[in-house]
Short mmCIF file of C-alpha atoms in Angstrom, two decimals:
data_model
loop_
_atom_site.label_atom_id
_atom_site.label_comp_id
_atom_site.label_asym_id
_atom_site.label_seq_id
_atom_site.Cartn_x
_atom_site.Cartn_y
_atom_site.Cartn_z
CA UNK A 1 15.49 15.58 -1.36
CA UNK A 2 12.84 12.91 -1.57
CA UNK A 3 9.91 11.87 -3.67
CA UNK A 4 6.26 11.11 -3.22
CA UNK A 5 4.67 8.53 -5.49
CA UNK A 6 0.92 8.31 -5.94
CA UNK A 7 -1.19 5.67 -7.63
CA UNK A 8 -3.58 7.44 -9.96
CA UNK A 9 -5.56 5.29 -12.33
CA UNK A 10 -3.15 2.85 -13.91
CA UNK A 11 -0.18 5.20 -13.74
CA UNK A 12 1.95 6.87 -11.17
CA UNK A 13 2.36 10.57 -10.57
CA UNK A 14 5.60 11.67 -8.98
CA UNK A 15 6.38 14.99 -7.38
CA UNK A 16 9.82 16.12 -6.29
CA UNK A 17 10.25 17.91 -2.99
CA UNK A 18 12.68 20.78 -3.59
CA UNK A 19 14.58 22.20 -0.65
CA UNK A 20 15.04 25.92 -0.07
CA UNK A 21 18.79 25.53 -0.53
CA UNK A 22 18.47 23.95 -3.96
CA UNK A 23 15.98 26.67 -5.02
CA UNK A 24 18.36 29.44 -3.93
CA UNK A 25 21.24 27.76 -5.76
CA UNK A 26 19.18 27.51 -8.94
CA UNK A 27 18.26 31.19 -8.74
CA UNK A 28 21.90 32.17 -8.15
CA UNK A 29 23.04 30.16 -11.18
CA UNK A 30 20.28 31.65 -13.30
CA UNK A 31 21.20 35.16 -12.19
CA UNK A 32 24.86 34.53 -13.04
CA UNK A 33 24.03 33.26 -16.54
CA UNK A 34 21.74 36.22 -17.28
CA UNK A 35 24.27 38.73 -15.94
CA UNK A 36 27.16 37.23 -17.93
CA UNK A 37 25.17 37.22 -21.18
CA UNK A 38 24.00 40.80 -20.76
CA UNK A 39 27.48 42.12 -20.03
CA UNK A 40 28.88 40.15 -22.97
CA UNK A 41 26.23 41.67 -25.23
CA UNK A 42 27.09 45.11 -23.93
CA UNK A 43 30.81 44.56 -24.50
CA UNK A 44 30.37 43.49 -28.13
CA UNK A 45 27.85 46.15 -29.11
CA UNK A 46 29.33 49.18 -27.35
CA UNK A 47 31.50 51.57 -29.36
CA UNK A 48 35.17 51.93 -28.41
CA UNK A 49 34.84 55.71 -29.03
CA UNK A 50 32.52 56.12 -26.04
CA UNK A 51 33.88 58.71 -23.64
CA UNK A 52 34.23 58.12 -19.95
CA UNK A 53 31.30 60.39 -19.05
CA UNK A 54 28.90 58.07 -21.00
CA UNK A 55 29.99 54.90 -19.16
CA UNK A 56 28.11 55.52 -15.90
CA UNK A 57 24.64 56.16 -17.50
CA UNK A 58 25.00 53.04 -19.66
CA UNK A 59 26.01 51.00 -16.61
CA UNK A 60 22.93 52.16 -14.67
CA UNK A 61 20.77 51.31 -17.69
CA UNK A 62 22.19 47.78 -17.95
CA UNK A 63 21.73 47.17 -14.24
CA UNK A 64 18.11 48.31 -14.54
CA UNK A 65 17.53 45.90 -17.45
CA UNK A 66 19.11 43.04 -15.46
CA UNK A 67 16.95 43.86 -12.44
CA UNK A 68 13.79 43.78 -14.54
CA UNK A 69 14.78 40.48 -16.15
CA UNK A 70 15.55 38.87 -12.78
CA UNK A 71 12.24 40.11 -11.33
CA UNK A 72 10.41 38.63 -14.31
CA UNK A 73 12.19 35.31 -13.86
CA UNK A 74 11.38 35.25 -10.13
CA UNK A 75 7.71 35.94 -10.86
CA UNK A 76 7.64 33.10 -13.40
CA UNK A 77 9.24 30.70 -10.93
CA UNK A 78 6.78 31.68 -8.19
CA UNK A 79 3.85 31.24 -10.58
CA UNK A 80 5.13 27.81 -11.69
CA UNK A 81 5.54 26.64 -8.09
CA UNK A 82 1.99 27.70 -7.24
CA UNK A 83 0.63 25.90 -10.31
CA UNK A 84 2.57 22.74 -9.40
CA UNK A 85 1.29 22.86 -5.80
CA UNK A 86 -2.28 23.22 -7.05
CA UNK A 87 -1.84 20.30 -9.47
CA UNK A 88 -0.52 18.18 -6.62
CA UNK A 89 -3.52 19.03 -4.44
CA UNK A 90 -5.94 18.19 -7.26
CA UNK A 91 -4.23 14.87 -7.98
CA UNK A 92 -4.16 13.95 -4.30
CA UNK A 93 -7.78 14.92 -3.85
CA UNK A 94 -7.05 17.62 -1.25
CA UNK A 95 -9.46 20.56 -1.28
CA UNK A 96 -11.38 18.93 -4.13
CA UNK A 97 -14.07 17.10 -2.16
CA UNK A 98 -16.88 19.51 -2.87
CA UNK A 99 -19.61 18.67 -0.34
CA UNK A 100 -22.11 20.76 -2.32
CA UNK A 101 -21.77 18.49 -5.38
CA UNK A 102 -24.99 16.64 -6.28
CA UNK A 103 -22.93 13.43 -6.47
CA UNK A 104 -22.20 13.68 -2.72
CA UNK A 105 -24.98 11.92 -0.82
CA UNK A 106 -26.41 13.34 2.39
CA UNK A 107 -24.78 10.56 4.43
CA UNK A 108 -21.32 11.40 3.07
CA UNK A 109 -21.95 15.06 3.81
CA UNK A 110 -23.04 14.24 7.37
CA UNK A 111 -20.04 11.97 7.87
CA UNK A 112 -17.46 14.52 6.71
CA UNK A 113 -18.93 17.56 8.47
CA UNK A 114 -17.05 18.34 11.74
CA UNK A 115 -19.17 17.82 14.87
CA UNK A 116 -18.60 19.78 18.09
CA UNK A 117 -17.86 17.73 21.20
CA UNK A 118 -20.89 17.74 23.54
CA UNK A 119 -18.80 18.79 26.58
CA UNK A 120 -16.59 21.30 24.76
CA UNK A 121 -12.80 21.02 24.67
CA UNK A 122 -11.25 17.67 25.52
CA UNK A 123 -8.76 18.15 28.39
CA UNK A 124 -6.34 15.44 27.23
CA UNK A 125 -6.15 16.02 23.47
CA UNK A 126 -7.20 19.67 23.28
CA UNK A 127 -9.64 19.00 20.41
CA UNK A 128 -13.02 20.72 20.31
CA UNK A 129 -14.67 18.80 17.47
CA UNK A 130 -14.74 15.35 15.91
CA UNK A 131 -13.45 15.26 12.34
CA UNK A 132 -14.01 12.14 10.23
CA UNK A 133 -11.58 11.06 7.54
CA UNK A 134 -12.08 9.42 4.18
CA UNK A 135 -9.44 8.22 1.72
CA UNK A 136 -8.44 10.99 -0.70
CA UNK A 137 -8.90 8.58 -3.62
CA UNK A 138 -12.61 8.39 -2.81
CA UNK A 139 -13.06 11.67 -4.67
CA UNK A 140 -11.97 9.87 -7.85
CA UNK A 141 -14.83 7.36 -7.42
CA UNK A 142 -17.73 9.64 -6.49
CA UNK A 143 -20.27 7.61 -8.47
CA UNK A 144 -19.34 4.37 -6.67
CA UNK A 145 -19.11 6.21 -3.35
CA UNK A 146 -22.57 7.69 -3.89
CA UNK A 147 -24.03 4.21 -4.50
CA UNK A 148 -22.23 2.79 -1.47
CA UNK A 149 -23.41 5.57 0.84
CA UNK A 150 -27.05 5.49 -0.30
CA UNK A 151 -28.49 3.47 2.56
CA UNK A 152 -31.14 3.85 5.22
CA UNK A 153 -29.71 5.18 8.48
CA UNK A 154 -30.45 2.76 11.37
CA UNK A 155 -31.59 0.18 8.82
CA UNK A 156 -30.00 -2.93 7.34
CA UNK A 157 -26.91 -2.27 5.19
CA UNK A 158 -27.44 -3.12 1.51
CA UNK A 159 -26.02 -6.49 0.50
CA UNK A 160 -23.29 -4.89 -1.60
CA UNK A 161 -19.99 -5.62 0.12
CA UNK A 162 -18.51 -6.28 -3.34
CA UNK A 163 -19.17 -2.59 -4.14
CA UNK A 164 -17.26 -1.58 -1.04
CA UNK A 165 -14.40 -3.83 -2.09
CA UNK A 166 -14.24 -2.06 -5.47
CA UNK A 167 -13.81 1.22 -3.60
CA UNK A 168 -11.06 -0.27 -1.44
CA UNK A 169 -9.21 -1.57 -4.49
CA UNK A 170 -9.48 1.94 -5.98
CA UNK A 171 -7.72 3.39 -2.95
CA UNK A 172 -10.88 4.59 -1.16
CA UNK A 173 -9.99 3.44 2.31
CA UNK A 174 -11.22 3.56 5.04
CA UNK A 175 -14.80 3.18 3.90
CA UNK A 176 -17.13 5.84 5.36
CA UNK A 177 -20.27 3.72 5.84
CA UNK A 178 -21.07 3.79 9.56
CA UNK A 179 -24.78 3.96 10.48
CA UNK A 180 -26.41 0.74 9.33
CA UNK A 181 -26.59 -2.87 10.53
CA UNK A 182 -24.65 -5.53 8.67
CA UNK A 183 -26.51 -8.36 7.00
CA UNK A 184 -26.92 -11.34 9.29
CA UNK A 185 -25.78 -14.72 7.94
CA UNK A 186 -26.83 -17.76 9.96
CA UNK A 187 -23.73 -19.56 11.22
CA UNK A 188 -25.39 -22.83 12.24
CA UNK A 189 -23.06 -25.76 11.71
CA UNK A 190 -19.81 -24.20 12.97
CA UNK A 191 -17.41 -26.73 14.51
CA UNK A 192 -15.62 -26.07 17.79
CA UNK A 193 -11.86 -25.45 17.91
CA UNK A 194 -9.47 -27.21 17.15
CA UNK A 195 -11.62 -29.54 15.01
CA UNK A 196 -12.69 -26.46 13.06
CA UNK A 197 -9.21 -26.12 11.55
CA UNK A 198 -9.78 -29.00 9.08
CA UNK A 199 -13.52 -29.65 9.07
CA UNK A 200 -15.75 -29.29 6.02
CA UNK A 201 -18.18 -26.42 6.33
CA UNK A 202 -21.73 -25.88 5.17
CA UNK A 203 -22.11 -23.56 2.17
CA UNK A 204 -24.95 -21.82 4.00
CA UNK A 205 -22.73 -20.02 6.53
CA UNK A 206 -21.11 -17.77 3.88
CA UNK A 207 -22.31 -14.74 1.98
CA UNK A 208 -22.16 -15.47 -1.78
CA UNK A 209 -23.41 -12.15 -3.11
CA UNK A 210 -21.10 -10.64 -5.68
CA UNK A 211 -19.28 -13.98 -6.17
CA UNK A 212 -19.56 -16.15 -9.28
CA UNK A 213 -19.44 -19.42 -7.34
CA UNK A 214 -22.23 -20.19 -4.88
CA UNK A 215 -20.64 -23.14 -3.07
CA UNK A 216 -17.26 -24.47 -1.97
CA UNK A 217 -17.22 -27.26 -4.54
CA UNK A 218 -17.24 -24.64 -7.29
CA UNK A 219 -14.33 -22.78 -5.67
CA UNK A 220 -12.23 -25.92 -5.34
CA UNK A 221 -12.08 -26.52 -9.09
CA UNK A 222 -10.85 -22.97 -9.72
CA UNK A 223 -7.42 -21.42 -9.47
CA UNK A 224 -8.40 -18.23 -7.66
CA UNK A 225 -4.81 -16.96 -7.54
CA UNK A 226 -1.28 -18.35 -7.60
CA UNK A 227 -1.41 -19.22 -3.91
CA UNK A 228 -4.95 -20.62 -3.92
CA UNK A 229 -5.78 -23.52 -6.23
CA UNK A 230 -8.26 -25.81 -4.49
CA UNK A 231 -7.40 -24.09 -1.22
CA UNK A 232 -10.95 -24.40 0.15
CA UNK A 233 -10.70 -28.20 0.14
CA UNK A 234 -9.50 -28.67 3.73
CA UNK A 235 -10.78 -32.22 3.97
CA UNK A 236 -8.44 -33.66 1.36
CA UNK A 237 -6.11 -32.81 -1.49
CA UNK A 238 -2.81 -31.00 -1.21
CA UNK A 239 -4.18 -28.24 1.03
CA UNK A 240 -4.18 -30.73 3.91
CA UNK A 241 -0.47 -31.42 3.29
CA UNK A 242 0.76 -27.85 2.84
CA UNK A 243 3.62 -26.81 5.12
CA UNK A 244 4.04 -30.35 6.52
CA UNK A 245 4.94 -32.16 3.28
CA UNK A 246 6.68 -30.42 0.40
CA UNK A 247 6.37 -31.09 -3.32
CA UNK A 248 9.69 -29.48 -4.20
CA UNK A 249 12.75 -27.78 -2.77
CA UNK A 250 10.95 -24.42 -2.66
CA UNK A 251 8.30 -25.78 -0.27
CA UNK A 252 9.65 -25.16 3.24
CA UNK A 253 8.15 -27.03 6.18
CA UNK A 254 6.81 -25.16 9.20
CA UNK A 255 8.73 -27.16 11.80
CA UNK A 256 12.00 -26.55 9.94
CA UNK A 257 11.39 -22.80 9.79
CA UNK A 258 10.37 -22.57 13.45
CA UNK A 259 13.54 -24.44 14.35
CA UNK A 260 15.65 -21.75 12.67
CA UNK A 261 14.67 -19.21 15.33
CA UNK A 262 14.73 -21.53 18.32
CA UNK A 263 13.68 -20.77 21.87
CA UNK A 264 16.92 -18.88 22.43
CA UNK A 265 15.57 -16.15 20.16
CA UNK A 266 12.25 -16.00 22.02
CA UNK A 267 10.56 -18.44 19.65
CA UNK A 268 7.57 -17.65 17.46
CA UNK A 269 4.42 -16.66 19.34
CA UNK A 270 2.55 -14.31 17.01
CA UNK A 271 2.82 -13.73 13.26
CA UNK A 272 1.33 -12.00 10.24
CA UNK A 273 0.36 -13.80 7.01
CA UNK A 274 -0.10 -11.47 4.03
CA UNK A 275 -2.44 -12.73 1.32
CA UNK A 276 -2.94 -15.99 3.20
CA UNK A 277 -5.61 -17.58 0.99
CA UNK A 278 -8.01 -19.74 2.98
CA UNK A 279 -5.99 -19.56 6.20
CA UNK A 280 -4.12 -22.87 6.01
CA UNK A 281 -0.83 -21.33 7.17
CA UNK A 282 -2.60 -19.87 10.20
CA UNK A 283 -4.28 -23.23 10.88
CA UNK A 284 -0.95 -25.07 10.83
CA UNK A 285 0.56 -22.49 13.14
CA UNK A 286 -2.43 -22.70 15.49
CA UNK A 287 -1.71 -26.42 15.90
CA UNK A 288 1.70 -25.35 17.23
CA UNK A 289 0.32 -22.74 19.61
CA UNK A 290 1.20 -19.75 17.39
CA UNK A 291 -1.34 -16.98 16.70
CA UNK A 292 -1.38 -15.77 13.09
CA UNK A 293 -3.29 -12.78 11.70
CA UNK A 294 -4.20 -13.41 8.04
CA UNK A 295 -4.67 -10.37 5.80
CA UNK A 296 -6.84 -10.91 2.74
CA UNK A 297 -9.70 -9.50 0.67
CA UNK A 298 -12.73 -11.38 -0.66
CA UNK A 299 -11.67 -11.44 -4.32
CA UNK A 300 -13.89 -14.07 -6.04
CA UNK A 301 -14.38 -16.01 -2.80
CA UNK A 302 -15.51 -15.53 0.85
CA UNK A 303 -11.94 -15.74 2.18
CA UNK A 304 -12.52 -13.80 5.41
CA UNK A 305 -15.60 -15.78 6.46
CA UNK A 306 -13.89 -19.08 5.67
CA UNK A 307 -10.80 -18.17 7.70
CA UNK A 308 -12.99 -17.15 10.64
CA UNK A 309 -14.95 -20.43 10.39
CA UNK A 310 -11.67 -22.28 10.86
CA UNK A 311 -11.16 -20.48 14.17
CA UNK A 312 -8.25 -18.26 13.11
CA UNK A 313 -7.98 -14.49 12.75
CA UNK A 314 -8.90 -12.82 9.40
CA UNK A 315 -8.07 -9.19 8.63
CA UNK A 316 -9.98 -7.53 5.77
CA UNK A 317 -7.19 -5.35 4.44
CA UNK A 318 -5.68 -4.12 1.19
CA UNK A 319 -1.94 -3.56 0.82
CA UNK A 320 -2.25 0.09 -0.26
CA UNK A 321 -2.09 1.48 3.25
CA UNK A 322 0.06 1.27 6.35
CA UNK A 323 -0.52 -1.91 8.37
CA UNK A 324 -2.71 -1.21 11.45
CA UNK A 325 -0.13 -2.63 13.85
CA UNK A 326 2.43 -1.11 16.16
CA UNK A 327 6.17 -1.36 15.46
CA UNK A 328 8.14 -4.53 16.24
CA UNK A 329 5.18 -6.69 17.30
CA UNK A 330 5.42 -9.83 15.14
CA UNK A 331 7.87 -12.70 15.52
CA UNK A 332 7.24 -13.84 11.94
CA UNK A 333 5.85 -12.38 8.70
CA UNK A 334 4.84 -14.83 5.96
CA UNK A 335 4.05 -13.75 2.39
CA UNK A 336 3.83 -15.41 -1.01
CA UNK A 337 2.81 -13.85 -4.29
CA UNK A 338 0.90 -11.10 -2.50
CA UNK A 339 4.28 -9.39 -2.64
CA UNK A 340 3.78 -9.03 -6.40
CA UNK A 341 2.62 -5.43 -6.90
CA UNK A 342 2.31 -5.43 -10.69
CA UNK A 343 5.79 -4.15 -11.44
CA UNK A 344 5.56 -0.95 -9.38
CA UNK A 345 8.93 -0.60 -7.62
CA UNK A 346 7.73 2.23 -5.35
CA UNK A 347 4.76 0.23 -4.06
CA UNK A 348 6.97 -2.82 -3.42
CA UNK A 349 9.37 -0.59 -1.49
CA UNK A 350 6.53 0.84 0.64
CA UNK A 351 5.29 -2.69 1.37
CA UNK A 352 8.73 -4.02 2.31
CA UNK A 353 9.39 -1.10 4.67
CA UNK A 354 6.04 -1.74 6.40
CA UNK A 355 6.82 -5.45 6.74
CA UNK A 356 10.15 -4.52 8.29
CA UNK A 357 8.43 -2.06 10.63
CA UNK A 358 6.00 -4.58 12.18
CA UNK A 359 8.60 -7.39 12.40
CA UNK A 360 10.66 -7.42 15.58
CA UNK A 361 14.43 -7.49 15.59
CA UNK A 362 15.54 -11.11 15.29
CA UNK A 363 12.15 -12.08 13.80
CA UNK A 364 11.73 -14.11 10.61
CA UNK A 365 10.57 -12.95 7.19
CA UNK A 366 9.37 -15.99 5.23
CA UNK A 367 9.05 -15.43 1.47
CA UNK A 368 7.10 -18.43 0.21
CA UNK A 369 7.22 -19.49 -3.47
CA UNK A 370 7.38 -16.03 -5.01
CA UNK A 371 7.04 -16.27 -8.80
CA UNK A 372 9.90 -14.54 -10.62
CA UNK A 373 8.35 -13.95 -14.04
CA UNK A 374 11.69 -12.69 -15.36
CA UNK A 375 15.29 -12.17 -14.27
CA UNK A 376 14.81 -8.40 -13.82
CA UNK A 377 12.00 -8.98 -11.35
CA UNK A 378 14.08 -11.41 -9.31
CA UNK A 379 17.07 -9.04 -9.36
CA UNK A 380 14.97 -6.04 -8.27
CA UNK A 381 13.45 -7.95 -5.35
CA UNK A 382 16.81 -9.39 -4.31
CA UNK A 383 18.48 -5.97 -4.28
CA UNK A 384 15.61 -4.49 -2.28
CA UNK A 385 15.83 -7.26 0.33
CA UNK A 386 19.61 -6.83 0.58
CA UNK A 387 19.13 -3.15 1.43
CA UNK A 388 17.51 -4.19 4.72
CA UNK A 389 20.55 -6.22 5.78
CA UNK A 390 18.61 -9.37 6.64
CA UNK A 391 20.51 -12.55 7.45
CA UNK A 392 19.79 -15.31 4.91
CA UNK A 393 18.91 -18.42 6.88
CA UNK A 394 17.61 -20.20 3.79
CA UNK A 395 17.49 -19.06 0.15
CA UNK A 396 16.26 -21.32 -2.67
CA UNK A 397 15.65 -20.49 -6.33
CA UNK A 398 13.98 -23.35 -8.15
CA UNK A 399 11.89 -24.20 -11.17
CA UNK A 400 8.38 -25.66 -11.39
CA UNK A 401 6.31 -26.77 -14.36
CA UNK A 402 3.02 -24.89 -14.60
CA UNK A 403 -0.30 -26.14 -15.95
CA UNK A 404 0.68 -25.15 -19.49
CA UNK A 405 3.81 -27.31 -19.31
CA UNK A 406 6.17 -24.32 -19.09
CA UNK A 407 8.96 -23.89 -16.58
CA UNK A 408 8.62 -21.07 -14.04
CA UNK A 409 11.21 -19.75 -11.60
CA UNK A 410 10.28 -19.38 -7.91
CA UNK A 411 12.11 -17.83 -4.98
CA UNK A 412 11.65 -19.03 -1.41
CA UNK A 413 13.61 -17.63 1.50
CA UNK A 414 13.72 -17.36 5.28
CA UNK A 415 15.42 -14.16 6.41
CA UNK A 416 16.16 -12.83 9.88
CA UNK A 417 15.75 -9.16 10.69
CA UNK A 418 18.94 -7.62 12.13
CA UNK A 419 19.28 -5.58 15.30
CA UNK A 420 19.83 -2.01 14.13
CA UNK A 421 21.39 0.66 16.34
#
């Protein structure tokens, strides 16, 4: 038996997968209870003066009653299972994307309609038509999807990437917009690599639509998230010192972490940074000849454009879907408070399993200054990590004073993925 957990709105719907064996066992138990009760009723209500020749007709009558009751129960169970299956389909969005709905734009309809291959059946795959996909949660945001897909085919895409990001954050991924040209932003003033890693950049090379701030100076006085306070100030401030000079025992240094793996373990050549802010971790790794892919969205800031301007690899990706990487490809996975999934244990479990999938055996999982808002949260994360059997190379729980003068508990760790048979 297993379970499927779905994010719907602010809650979670859970459906249990019931095996055929458990269903048969339930029916057998139910039949036994009904049979026992009916025979007990018969025994108490029957007259002791009944003659032997009346016993057989009464027995046939009781069996007939039992048969009818069991048939009724089976019909009710079958009806309930069909209703549950239909509810699951409706909640998932399956078979509910009505292409004839007036809310469905012509471009969505064109995108989702199967198209026959021009040369017929493909000899390698056996397919005869191209079928596009769209996230099942898109059906829950038809109004937003309609706005996003109302564009001129072969024209310039509307300057509304923030609208697309709202759809992504609602689970509508991948986005179906395909047939328009992206807005061009002049990139004059880019600095060549490796100077680009720490140079100041012109505000004009970024798209500021949908963002409150309109320049980097504005961003640098804001705390955009727990891992990005002044993180766009690459010319000075603490961002220039991150990973090479710590401010506390929870701040691990890059050279120390790389030394934990050593060349005997193949070293670190390529890694994945989840929720990597402005790309400083990737920049520090690039100085050491390591390629890092940084996954982030553009929440309140042009993170992806800024990371690209530094000459490192941005990946515009939410954490609601499977990572688009093959198994066992990364030597290192680095993550901070992006691992915080708002108290949803199922989502954290999905994320941890995907991290484990893309990390090679013997690779390093670096948990960097994860805020433990309470003891239960720390315990839940610790138990989940222990399930994977990682070797603890370094594990530090420490306290920091936040801006409000209150003490907060943080967990930092470097763990090594085991070789599993």
